[in-house]
Amino acid sequence: MTPPVVLTVAGSDSGAGAGIQADLKVFAALGAYGTSVITAVTAQHTRGVDAVFPMSPQAVTAQLDAVLGDFGVRAVKTGMLGGPEVAEAVAVAARAGRLPNLVVDPVLVATSGVRLGVVDAVERLLPYAMVATPNCAEAAAILGRPVTTLDEMVSAAAQLTAGGAAAVVVTGGDLAESAGGDAVDVLHSGGVTTLLRAARVDTRHTHGTGCSFSAAITARLALGDPVPVAVRTAKEYVTRALAGARNWELGAGRGPLDHFGWSHR
């Protein structure tokens, strides 16, 4: 059986824990064929980002045209865009209806604190998003107000859908509030707010969690899941991947996830 084709539009992570490399691993793990458009090359590892080398809008458009002109892409995710010019190149394809089942992961700041994107770039794509997946810090940056409690996450998810995205998941893995010991994400879809809870995994190896979550949603949408099912399944997948890598020693900082379930075999 021919696998569904999915596309990631994001930055390259030389440490392979996040970005394009993580997305392609997730796609493969979930049974989708991954293609890619690289928006930037980063010199990156588990301890942080040393340098960022953005691609030109022309290079991004050429990659998009190459992939979309040959493959029947069924779902697309965006990650690090780097700036409004590249975002506009991607938005042109979205406006033309060329980016089906678009999942927008608004990568604004790396775990290390390095700024990887700007709010204006993300805002250009939100009106075309089937799902947007900001964490609390990213939701706060887009809305211009704090998102530090569960109530604020609920409000932010609803407000962001009003701004254009069909569905929004505000992820709470980094939420200071323990939420009863659980990791709680807030999904607002079809006018309904749902709290998605899972036991918090005690691990420092969280590099690429957001990328992996949005990539998993993208793969599940391509496989035919409705949004609520895709989001719930993606959360379960990421929880397993976090648990699988918690005892790994890859790099000296925040290590990657167990994308292929190696620790569970």
JSON list of C-alpha atoms in Angstrom, two decimals, residues 77-232:
[
{"chain": "A", "resi": 77, "resn": "LYS", "atom": "CA", "xyz": [3.30, 21.24, 8.89]},
{"chain": "A", "resi": 78, "resn": "THR", "atom": "CA", "xyz": [5.34, 24.36, 9.38]},
{"chain": "A", "resi": 79, "resn": "GLY", "atom": "CA", "xyz": [7.93, 24.87, 12.08]},
{"chain": "A", "resi": 80, "resn": "MET", "atom": "CA", "xyz": [10.72, 27.40, 12.19]},
{"chain": "A", "resi": 81, "resn": "LEU", "atom": "CA", "xyz": [10.16, 29.99, 9.45]},
{"chain": "A", "resi": 82, "resn": "GLY", "atom": "CA", "xyz": [12.74, 32.52, 10.53]},
{"chain": "A", "resi": 83, "resn": "GLY", "atom": "CA", "xyz": [11.12, 35.68, 9.23]},
{"chain": "A", "resi": 84, "resn": "PRO", "atom": "CA", "xyz": [8.17, 37.28, 7.47]},
{"chain": "A", "resi": 85, "resn": "GLU", "atom": "CA", "xyz": [9.65, 36.98, 3.96]},
{"chain": "A", "resi": 86, "resn": "VAL", "atom": "CA", "xyz": [9.88, 33.20, 4.17]},
{"chain": "A", "resi": 87, "resn": "ALA", "atom": "CA", "xyz": [6.50, 33.06, 5.90]},
{"chain": "A", "resi": 88, "resn": "GLU", "atom": "CA", "xyz": [4.98, 35.02, 3.02]},
{"chain": "A", "resi": 89, "resn": "ALA", "atom": "CA", "xyz": [6.46, 32.57, 0.51]},
{"chain": "A", "resi": 90, "resn": "VAL", "atom": "CA", "xyz": [4.74, 29.76, 2.41]},
{"chain": "A", "resi": 91, "resn": "ALA", "atom": "CA", "xyz": [1.54, 31.79, 2.80]},
{"chain": "A", "resi": 92, "resn": "VAL", "atom": "CA", "xyz": [1.36, 32.24, -0.99]},
{"chain": "A", "resi": 93, "resn": "ALA", "atom": "CA", "xyz": [1.15, 28.46, -1.35]},
{"chain": "A", "resi": 94, "resn": "ALA", "atom": "CA", "xyz": [-1.42, 28.27, 1.45]},
{"chain": "A", "resi": 95, "resn": "ARG", "atom": "CA", "xyz": [-3.62, 30.95, -0.13]},
{"chain": "A", "resi": 96, "resn": "ALA", "atom": "CA", "xyz": [-3.52, 29.02, -3.39]},
{"chain": "A", "resi": 97, "resn": "GLY", "atom": "CA", "xyz": [-4.88, 25.95, -1.61]},
{"chain": "A", "resi": 98, "resn": "ARG", "atom": "CA", "xyz": [-1.66, 23.98, -2.06]},
{"chain": "A", "resi": 99, "resn": "LEU", "atom": "CA", "xyz": [-1.07, 23.16, 1.64]},
{"chain": "A", "resi": 100, "resn": "PRO", "atom": "CA", "xyz": [-3.84, 20.75, 2.75]},
{"chain": "A", "resi": 101, "resn": "ASN", "atom": "CA", "xyz": [-4.43, 19.94, 6.43]},
{"chain": "A", "resi": 102, "resn": "LEU", "atom": "CA", "xyz": [-1.94, 22.62, 7.46]},
{"chain": "A", "resi": 103, "resn": "VAL", "atom": "CA", "xyz": [-0.51, 22.32, 10.96]},
{"chain": "A", "resi": 104, "resn": "VAL", "atom": "CA", "xyz": [1.28, 25.47, 12.17]},
{"chain": "A", "resi": 105, "resn": "ASP", "atom": "CA", "xyz": [3.82, 24.99, 14.95]},
{"chain": "A", "resi": 106, "resn": "PRO", "atom": "CA", "xyz": [4.78, 28.58, 15.82]},
{"chain": "A", "resi": 107, "resn": "VAL", "atom": "CA", "xyz": [8.44, 28.03, 16.65]},
{"chain": "A", "resi": 108, "resn": "LEU", "atom": "CA", "xyz": [9.46, 31.38, 18.15]},
{"chain": "A", "resi": 109, "resn": "VAL", "atom": "CA", "xyz": [12.12, 30.54, 20.73]},
{"chain": "A", "resi": 110, "resn": "ALA", "atom": "CA", "xyz": [14.33, 27.48, 21.12]},
{"chain": "A", "resi": 111, "resn": "THR", "atom": "CA", "xyz": [14.57, 25.66, 24.45]},
{"chain": "A", "resi": 112, "resn": "SER", "atom": "CA", "xyz": [17.98, 27.32, 24.86]},
{"chain": "A", "resi": 113, "resn": "GLY", "atom": "CA", "xyz": [16.38, 30.76, 24.61]},
{"chain": "A", "resi": 114, "resn": "VAL", "atom": "CA", "xyz": [17.63, 31.53, 21.10]},
{"chain": "A", "resi": 115, "resn": "ARG", "atom": "CA", "xyz": [15.02, 33.40, 19.05]},
{"chain": "A", "resi": 116, "resn": "LEU", "atom": "CA", "xyz": [14.19, 31.39, 15.93]},
{"chain": "A", "resi": 117, "resn": "GLY", "atom": "CA", "xyz": [11.14, 33.19, 14.56]},
{"chain": "A", "resi": 118, "resn": "VAL", "atom": "CA", "xyz": [9.07, 36.34, 14.78]},
{"chain": "A", "resi": 119, "resn": "VAL", "atom": "CA", "xyz": [5.40, 36.72, 15.62]},
{"chain": "A", "resi": 120, "resn": "ASP", "atom": "CA", "xyz": [4.58, 38.41, 12.32]},
{"chain": "A", "resi": 121, "resn": "ALA", "atom": "CA", "xyz": [5.78, 35.33, 10.44]},
{"chain": "A", "resi": 122, "resn": "VAL", "atom": "CA", "xyz": [3.46, 33.05, 12.38]},
{"chain": "A", "resi": 123, "resn": "GLU", "atom": "CA", "xyz": [0.48, 35.38, 12.09]},
{"chain": "A", "resi": 124, "resn": "ARG", "atom": "CA", "xyz": [0.68, 35.21, 8.29]},
{"chain": "A", "resi": 125, "resn": "LEU", "atom": "CA", "xyz": [-0.07, 31.48, 8.38]},
{"chain": "A", "resi": 126, "resn": "LEU", "atom": "CA", "xyz": [-2.65, 31.17, 11.18]},
{"chain": "A", "resi": 127, "resn": "PRO", "atom": "CA", "xyz": [-5.67, 31.97, 8.94]},
{"chain": "A", "resi": 128, "resn": "TYR", "atom": "CA", "xyz": [-4.82, 28.91, 6.81]},
{"chain": "A", "resi": 129, "resn": "ALA", "atom": "CA", "xyz": [-4.15, 26.49, 9.67]},
{"chain": "A", "resi": 130, "resn": "MET", "atom": "CA", "xyz": [-6.23, 23.41, 10.27]},
{"chain": "A", "resi": 131, "resn": "VAL", "atom": "CA", "xyz": [-4.41, 23.16, 13.61]},
{"chain": "A", "resi": 132, "resn": "ALA", "atom": "CA", "xyz": [-1.99, 25.49, 15.41]},
{"chain": "A", "resi": 133, "resn": "THR", "atom": "CA", "xyz": [0.12, 24.14, 18.26]},
{"chain": "A", "resi": 134, "resn": "PRO", "atom": "CA", "xyz": [1.69, 26.95, 20.33]},
{"chain": "A", "resi": 135, "resn": "ASN", "atom": "CA", "xyz": [3.16, 26.30, 23.75]},
{"chain": "A", "resi": 136, "resn": "CYS", "atom": "CA", "xyz": [2.34, 28.75, 26.53]},
{"chain": "A", "resi": 137, "resn": "ALA", "atom": "CA", "xyz": [5.25, 31.08, 25.74]},
{"chain": "A", "resi": 138, "resn": "GLU", "atom": "CA", "xyz": [4.40, 31.13, 22.04]},
{"chain": "A", "resi": 139, "resn": "ALA", "atom": "CA", "xyz": [0.70, 31.74, 22.69]},
{"chain": "A", "resi": 140, "resn": "ALA", "atom": "CA", "xyz": [1.67, 34.63, 25.00]},
{"chain": "A", "resi": 141, "resn": "ALA", "atom": "CA", "xyz": [3.93, 36.15, 22.36]},
{"chain": "A", "resi": 142, "resn": "ILE", "atom": "CA", "xyz": [1.23, 35.98, 19.67]},
{"chain": "A", "resi": 143, "resn": "LEU", "atom": "CA", "xyz": [-1.51, 37.38, 21.92]},
{"chain": "A", "resi": 144, "resn": "GLY", "atom": "CA", "xyz": [0.64, 39.90, 23.76]},
{"chain": "A", "resi": 145, "resn": "ARG", "atom": "CA", "xyz": [-0.43, 38.77, 27.23]},
{"chain": "A", "resi": 146, "resn": "PRO", "atom": "CA", "xyz": [0.69, 36.18, 29.81]},
{"chain": "A", "resi": 147, "resn": "VAL", "atom": "CA", "xyz": [-0.31, 32.54, 29.43]},
{"chain": "A", "resi": 148, "resn": "THR", "atom": "CA", "xyz": [0.89, 30.96, 32.66]},
{"chain": "A", "resi": 149, "resn": "THR", "atom": "CA", "xyz": [-2.14, 29.17, 34.11]},
{"chain": "A", "resi": 150, "resn": "LEU", "atom": "CA", "xyz": [-4.60, 26.57, 32.90]},
{"chain": "A", "resi": 151, "resn": "ASP", "atom": "CA", "xyz": [-7.39, 29.17, 32.75]},
{"chain": "A", "resi": 152, "resn": "GLU", "atom": "CA", "xyz": [-5.19, 31.43, 30.62]},
{"chain": "A", "resi": 153, "resn": "MET", "atom": "CA", "xyz": [-4.42, 28.49, 28.31]},
{"chain": "A", "resi": 154, "resn": "VAL", "atom": "CA", "xyz": [-8.15, 27.89, 27.81]},
{"chain": "A", "resi": 155, "resn": "SER", "atom": "CA", "xyz": [-8.72, 31.56, 27.01]},
{"chain": "A", "resi": 156, "resn": "ALA", "atom": "CA", "xyz": [-5.72, 31.69, 24.67]},
{"chain": "A", "resi": 157, "resn": "ALA", "atom": "CA", "xyz": [-6.82, 28.64, 22.68]},
{"chain": "A", "resi": 158, "resn": "ALA", "atom": "CA", "xyz": [-10.26, 30.14, 22.10]},
{"chain": "A", "resi": 159, "resn": "GLN", "atom": "CA", "xyz": [-8.84, 33.55, 21.20]},
{"chain": "A", "resi": 160, "resn": "LEU", "atom": "CA", "xyz": [-6.40, 32.08, 18.69]},
{"chain": "A", "resi": 161, "resn": "THR", "atom": "CA", "xyz": [-9.14, 30.17, 16.90]},
{"chain": "A", "resi": 162, "resn": "ALA", "atom": "CA", "xyz": [-11.07, 33.44, 16.65]},
{"chain": "A", "resi": 163, "resn": "GLY", "atom": "CA", "xyz": [-7.99, 34.81, 14.91]},
{"chain": "A", "resi": 164, "resn": "GLY", "atom": "CA", "xyz": [-8.21, 32.33, 12.06]},
{"chain": "A", "resi": 165, "resn": "ALA", "atom": "CA", "xyz": [-6.95, 28.84, 12.90]},
{"chain": "A", "resi": 166, "resn": "ALA", "atom": "CA", "xyz": [-9.65, 26.17, 12.69]},
{"chain": "A", "resi": 167, "resn": "ALA", "atom": "CA", "xyz": [-8.33, 24.44, 15.81]},
{"chain": "A", "resi": 168, "resn": "VAL", "atom": "CA", "xyz": [-5.70, 25.38, 18.39]},
{"chain": "A", "resi": 169, "resn": "VAL", "atom": "CA", "xyz": [-3.82, 23.26, 20.91]},
{"chain": "A", "resi": 170, "resn": "VAL", "atom": "CA", "xyz": [-2.00, 25.23, 23.59]},
{"chain": "A", "resi": 171, "resn": "THR", "atom": "CA", "xyz": [0.53, 22.79, 25.00]},
{"chain": "A", "resi": 172, "resn": "GLY", "atom": "CA", "xyz": [1.27, 22.86, 28.71]},
{"chain": "A", "resi": 173, "resn": "GLY", "atom": "CA", "xyz": [4.35, 20.69, 29.07]},
{"chain": "A", "resi": 174, "resn": "ASP", "atom": "CA", "xyz": [6.37, 23.69, 30.30]},
{"chain": "A", "resi": 175, "resn": "LEU", "atom": "CA", "xyz": [3.59, 25.10, 32.47]},
{"chain": "A", "resi": 176, "resn": "ALA", "atom": "CA", "xyz": [4.91, 26.09, 35.88]},
{"chain": "A", "resi": 177, "resn": "GLU", "atom": "CA", "xyz": [1.59, 25.14, 37.45]},
{"chain": "A", "resi": 178, "resn": "SER", "atom": "CA", "xyz": [1.69, 21.40, 38.07]},
{"chain": "A", "resi": 179, "resn": "ALA", "atom": "CA", "xyz": [-1.96, 20.84, 37.05]},
{"chain": "A", "resi": 180, "resn": "GLY", "atom": "CA", "xyz": [-2.18, 18.06, 39.58]},
{"chain": "A", "resi": 181, "resn": "GLY", "atom": "CA", "xyz": [1.03, 16.45, 38.38]},
{"chain": "A", "resi": 182, "resn": "ASP", "atom": "CA", "xyz": [-0.28, 16.00, 34.83]},
{"chain": "A", "resi": 183, "resn": "ALA", "atom": "CA", "xyz": [0.92, 17.49, 31.57]},
{"chain": "A", "resi": 184, "resn": "VAL", "atom": "CA", "xyz": [-2.20, 19.25, 30.29]},
{"chain": "A", "resi": 185, "resn": "ASP", "atom": "CA", "xyz": [-2.81, 20.51, 26.77]},
{"chain": "A", "resi": 186, "resn": "VAL", "atom": "CA", "xyz": [-5.86, 22.58, 25.81]},
{"chain": "A", "resi": 187, "resn": "LEU", "atom": "CA", "xyz": [-7.61, 21.88, 22.50]},
{"chain": "A", "resi": 188, "resn": "HIS", "atom": "CA", "xyz": [-10.19, 24.32, 21.14]},
{"chain": "A", "resi": 189, "resn": "SER", "atom": "CA", "xyz": [-11.90, 22.93, 18.05]},
{"chain": "A", "resi": 190, "resn": "GLY", "atom": "CA", "xyz": [-15.38, 23.43, 16.64]},
{"chain": "A", "resi": 191, "resn": "GLY", "atom": "CA", "xyz": [-16.25, 25.78, 19.48]},
{"chain": "A", "resi": 192, "resn": "VAL", "atom": "CA", "xyz": [-15.51, 23.09, 22.06]},
{"chain": "A", "resi": 193, "resn": "THR", "atom": "CA", "xyz": [-12.64, 23.18, 24.58]},
{"chain": "A", "resi": 194, "resn": "THR", "atom": "CA", "xyz": [-11.11, 19.88, 25.67]},
{"chain": "A", "resi": 195, "resn": "LEU", "atom": "CA", "xyz": [-8.41, 19.31, 28.30]},
{"chain": "A", "resi": 196, "resn": "LEU", "atom": "CA", "xyz": [-5.99, 16.57, 27.30]},
{"chain": "A", "resi": 197, "resn": "ARG", "atom": "CA", "xyz": [-4.22, 15.11, 30.32]},
{"chain": "A", "resi": 198, "resn": "ALA", "atom": "CA", "xyz": [-1.32, 12.68, 30.62]},
{"chain": "A", "resi": 199, "resn": "ALA", "atom": "CA", "xyz": [1.00, 11.82, 33.47]},
{"chain": "A", "resi": 200, "resn": "ARG", "atom": "CA", "xyz": [3.98, 14.17, 33.36]},
{"chain": "A", "resi": 201, "resn": "VAL", "atom": "CA", "xyz": [7.17, 12.33, 32.35]},
{"chain": "A", "resi": 202, "resn": "ASP", "atom": "CA", "xyz": [10.06, 13.17, 34.67]},
{"chain": "A", "resi": 203, "resn": "THR", "atom": "CA", "xyz": [12.89, 13.74, 32.19]},
{"chain": "A", "resi": 204, "resn": "ARG", "atom": "CA", "xyz": [15.29, 16.43, 31.02]},
{"chain": "A", "resi": 205, "resn": "HIS", "atom": "CA", "xyz": [15.27, 14.95, 27.53]},
{"chain": "A", "resi": 206, "resn": "THR", "atom": "CA", "xyz": [12.60, 17.14, 25.94]},
{"chain": "A", "resi": 207, "resn": "HIS", "atom": "CA", "xyz": [14.42, 18.53, 22.89]},
{"chain": "A", "resi": 208, "resn": "GLY", "atom": "CA", "xyz": [12.05, 18.52, 19.94]},
{"chain": "A", "resi": 209, "resn": "THR", "atom": "CA", "xyz": [8.88, 17.79, 21.90]},
{"chain": "A", "resi": 210, "resn": "GLY", "atom": "CA", "xyz": [6.86, 20.53, 20.17]},
{"chain": "A", "resi": 211, "resn": "CYS", "atom": "CA", "xyz": [8.13, 19.59, 16.72]},
{"chain": "A", "resi": 212, "resn": "SER", "atom": "CA", "xyz": [7.34, 15.94, 17.33]},
{"chain": "A", "resi": 213, "resn": "PHE", "atom": "CA", "xyz": [3.83, 16.70, 18.61]},
{"chain": "A", "resi": 214, "resn": "SER", "atom": "CA", "xyz": [2.89, 18.82, 15.61]},
{"chain": "A", "resi": 215, "resn": "ALA", "atom": "CA", "xyz": [4.48, 16.31, 13.22]},
{"chain": "A", "resi": 216, "resn": "ALA", "atom": "CA", "xyz": [2.46, 13.51, 14.78]},
{"chain": "A", "resi": 217, "resn": "ILE", "atom": "CA", "xyz": [-0.76, 15.50, 14.33]},
{"chain": "A", "resi": 218, "resn": "THR", "atom": "CA", "xyz": [0.18, 16.08, 10.69]},
{"chain": "A", "resi": 219, "resn": "ALA", "atom": "CA", "xyz": [0.81, 12.39, 10.04]},
{"chain": "A", "resi": 220, "resn": "ARG", "atom": "CA", "xyz": [-2.46, 11.37, 11.68]},
{"chain": "A", "resi": 221, "resn": "LEU", "atom": "CA", "xyz": [-4.42, 13.94, 9.65]},
{"chain": "A", "resi": 222, "resn": "ALA", "atom": "CA", "xyz": [-2.85, 12.50, 6.49]},
{"chain": "A", "resi": 223, "resn": "LEU", "atom": "CA", "xyz": [-3.94, 9.04, 7.61]},
{"chain": "A", "resi": 224, "resn": "GLY", "atom": "CA", "xyz": [-7.54, 10.27, 7.88]},
{"chain": "A", "resi": 225, "resn": "ASP", "atom": "CA", "xyz": [-8.04, 11.10, 11.55]},
{"chain": "A", "resi": 226, "resn": "PRO", "atom": "CA", "xyz": [-10.37, 13.98, 12.45]},
{"chain": "A", "resi": 227, "resn": "VAL", "atom": "CA", "xyz": [-8.64, 16.76, 14.37]},
{"chain": "A", "resi": 228, "resn": "PRO", "atom": "CA", "xyz": [-9.60, 15.71, 17.94]},
{"chain": "A", "resi": 229, "resn": "VAL", "atom": "CA", "xyz": [-8.46, 12.12, 17.31]},
{"chain": "A", "resi": 230, "resn": "ALA", "atom": "CA", "xyz": [-5.24, 13.25, 15.62]},
{"chain": "A", "resi": 231, "resn": "VAL", "atom": "CA", "xyz": [-4.39, 15.55, 18.53]},
{"chain": "A", "resi": 232, "resn": "ARG", "atom": "CA", "xyz": [-5.14, 12.95, 21.19]}
]
